[in-house]
XYZ file of C-alpha atoms in Angstrom:
107
model
C 117.146 106.818 93.444
C 115.287 109.679 95.139
C 114.124 110.830 91.570
C 112.619 107.141 90.548
C 111.471 106.264 94.256
C 109.509 109.981 93.939
C 108.398 109.240 90.547
C 106.853 106.264 91.087
C 105.045 106.747 94.126
C 103.644 110.283 92.822
C 102.387 107.603 89.622
C 100.754 104.823 92.499
C 99.491 107.452 94.353
C 97.523 109.425 91.360
C 96.104 105.665 89.724
C 94.899 105.004 93.667
C 93.622 108.579 94.370
C 91.706 108.554 90.774
C 90.163 104.372 91.070
C 90.551 103.113 94.685
C 89.996 105.878 97.153
C 86.157 106.829 96.571
C 84.358 108.964 99.539
C 81.234 106.872 98.197
C 82.767 103.241 99.433
C 82.308 104.594 102.943
C 78.442 103.167 102.286
C 79.764 99.723 101.310
C 78.433 96.825 103.359
C 76.251 99.674 105.585
C 74.745 98.035 108.562
C 72.624 101.075 109.520
C 75.015 102.749 111.980
C 75.954 105.827 111.975
C 79.590 106.043 112.048
C 81.261 105.077 108.796
C 84.143 106.505 108.404
C 87.609 106.405 111.249
C 89.806 109.605 110.440
C 93.314 110.186 111.999
C 96.328 112.004 111.244
C 99.151 110.960 110.022
C 103.008 112.068 109.772
C 105.466 111.296 107.337
C 109.143 112.182 107.920
C 110.482 114.292 105.584
C 114.496 114.235 105.314
C 114.778 116.671 102.177
C 113.420 119.516 104.122
C 115.510 121.805 106.478
C 114.738 121.727 110.171
C 111.922 124.795 110.266
C 108.758 125.319 112.431
C 106.814 124.952 109.682
C 107.706 121.369 108.832
C 108.531 120.240 112.233
C 106.507 117.421 113.553
C 106.900 116.638 117.419
C 106.437 112.986 116.977
C 109.815 112.610 114.992
C 111.344 115.511 116.320
C 112.232 116.787 112.484
C 110.978 117.790 109.785
C 107.663 115.975 108.598
C 104.103 116.319 106.422
C 101.005 115.327 107.880
C 97.828 113.476 105.782
C 94.572 113.072 107.016
C 93.544 109.820 106.238
C 89.727 108.099 106.491
C 89.523 104.553 106.499
C 85.914 102.933 105.759
C 84.468 100.957 109.358
C 82.988 98.041 107.732
C 85.007 97.513 104.483
C 88.458 98.585 106.099
C 88.786 100.488 102.681
C 90.795 104.647 102.397
C 88.070 106.450 101.482
C 89.622 109.620 101.860
C 92.870 111.144 101.543
C 93.862 114.765 102.638
C 97.384 116.556 102.377
C 100.158 116.873 102.631
C 100.260 119.692 105.019
C 103.553 120.805 106.651
C 103.358 119.380 110.526
C 104.233 122.564 112.302
C 101.673 124.671 110.971
C 98.421 122.120 110.389
C 97.065 120.366 113.796
C 94.646 117.700 112.611
C 91.372 119.655 113.515
C 92.711 122.544 111.128
C 93.067 119.791 108.313
C 89.233 118.510 109.232
C 88.314 121.756 109.064
C 89.899 122.861 105.777
C 88.640 119.210 104.180
C 86.704 116.849 105.534
C 84.440 119.064 107.684
C 82.540 119.918 104.333
C 81.938 116.568 103.067
C 80.445 115.309 106.343
C 76.394 114.915 106.240
C 74.171 115.996 109.161
C 71.403 114.330 110.707
């Protein structure tokens, strides 16, 4: 069961990432606002990892993986996904600095 679940999740994620999750979509239905995207870190419970500090999620009090997800404010589309990262080693700000910070436009 685990094999097939991971297999289909990987296929779906690849297809979504290549076709649906596009950073340029943040400007669809632009109303002139400077803020185009809402970003948050999201933890996912992982049962196959040992409860090590590297993967420790304070939200679950167990092992987890963290993703950074960006959603376009005007359309609600997911326009950014970054991860997975071990929860214990990567706070939200570190993930931001590794990826999204480089994509932001400065006025």
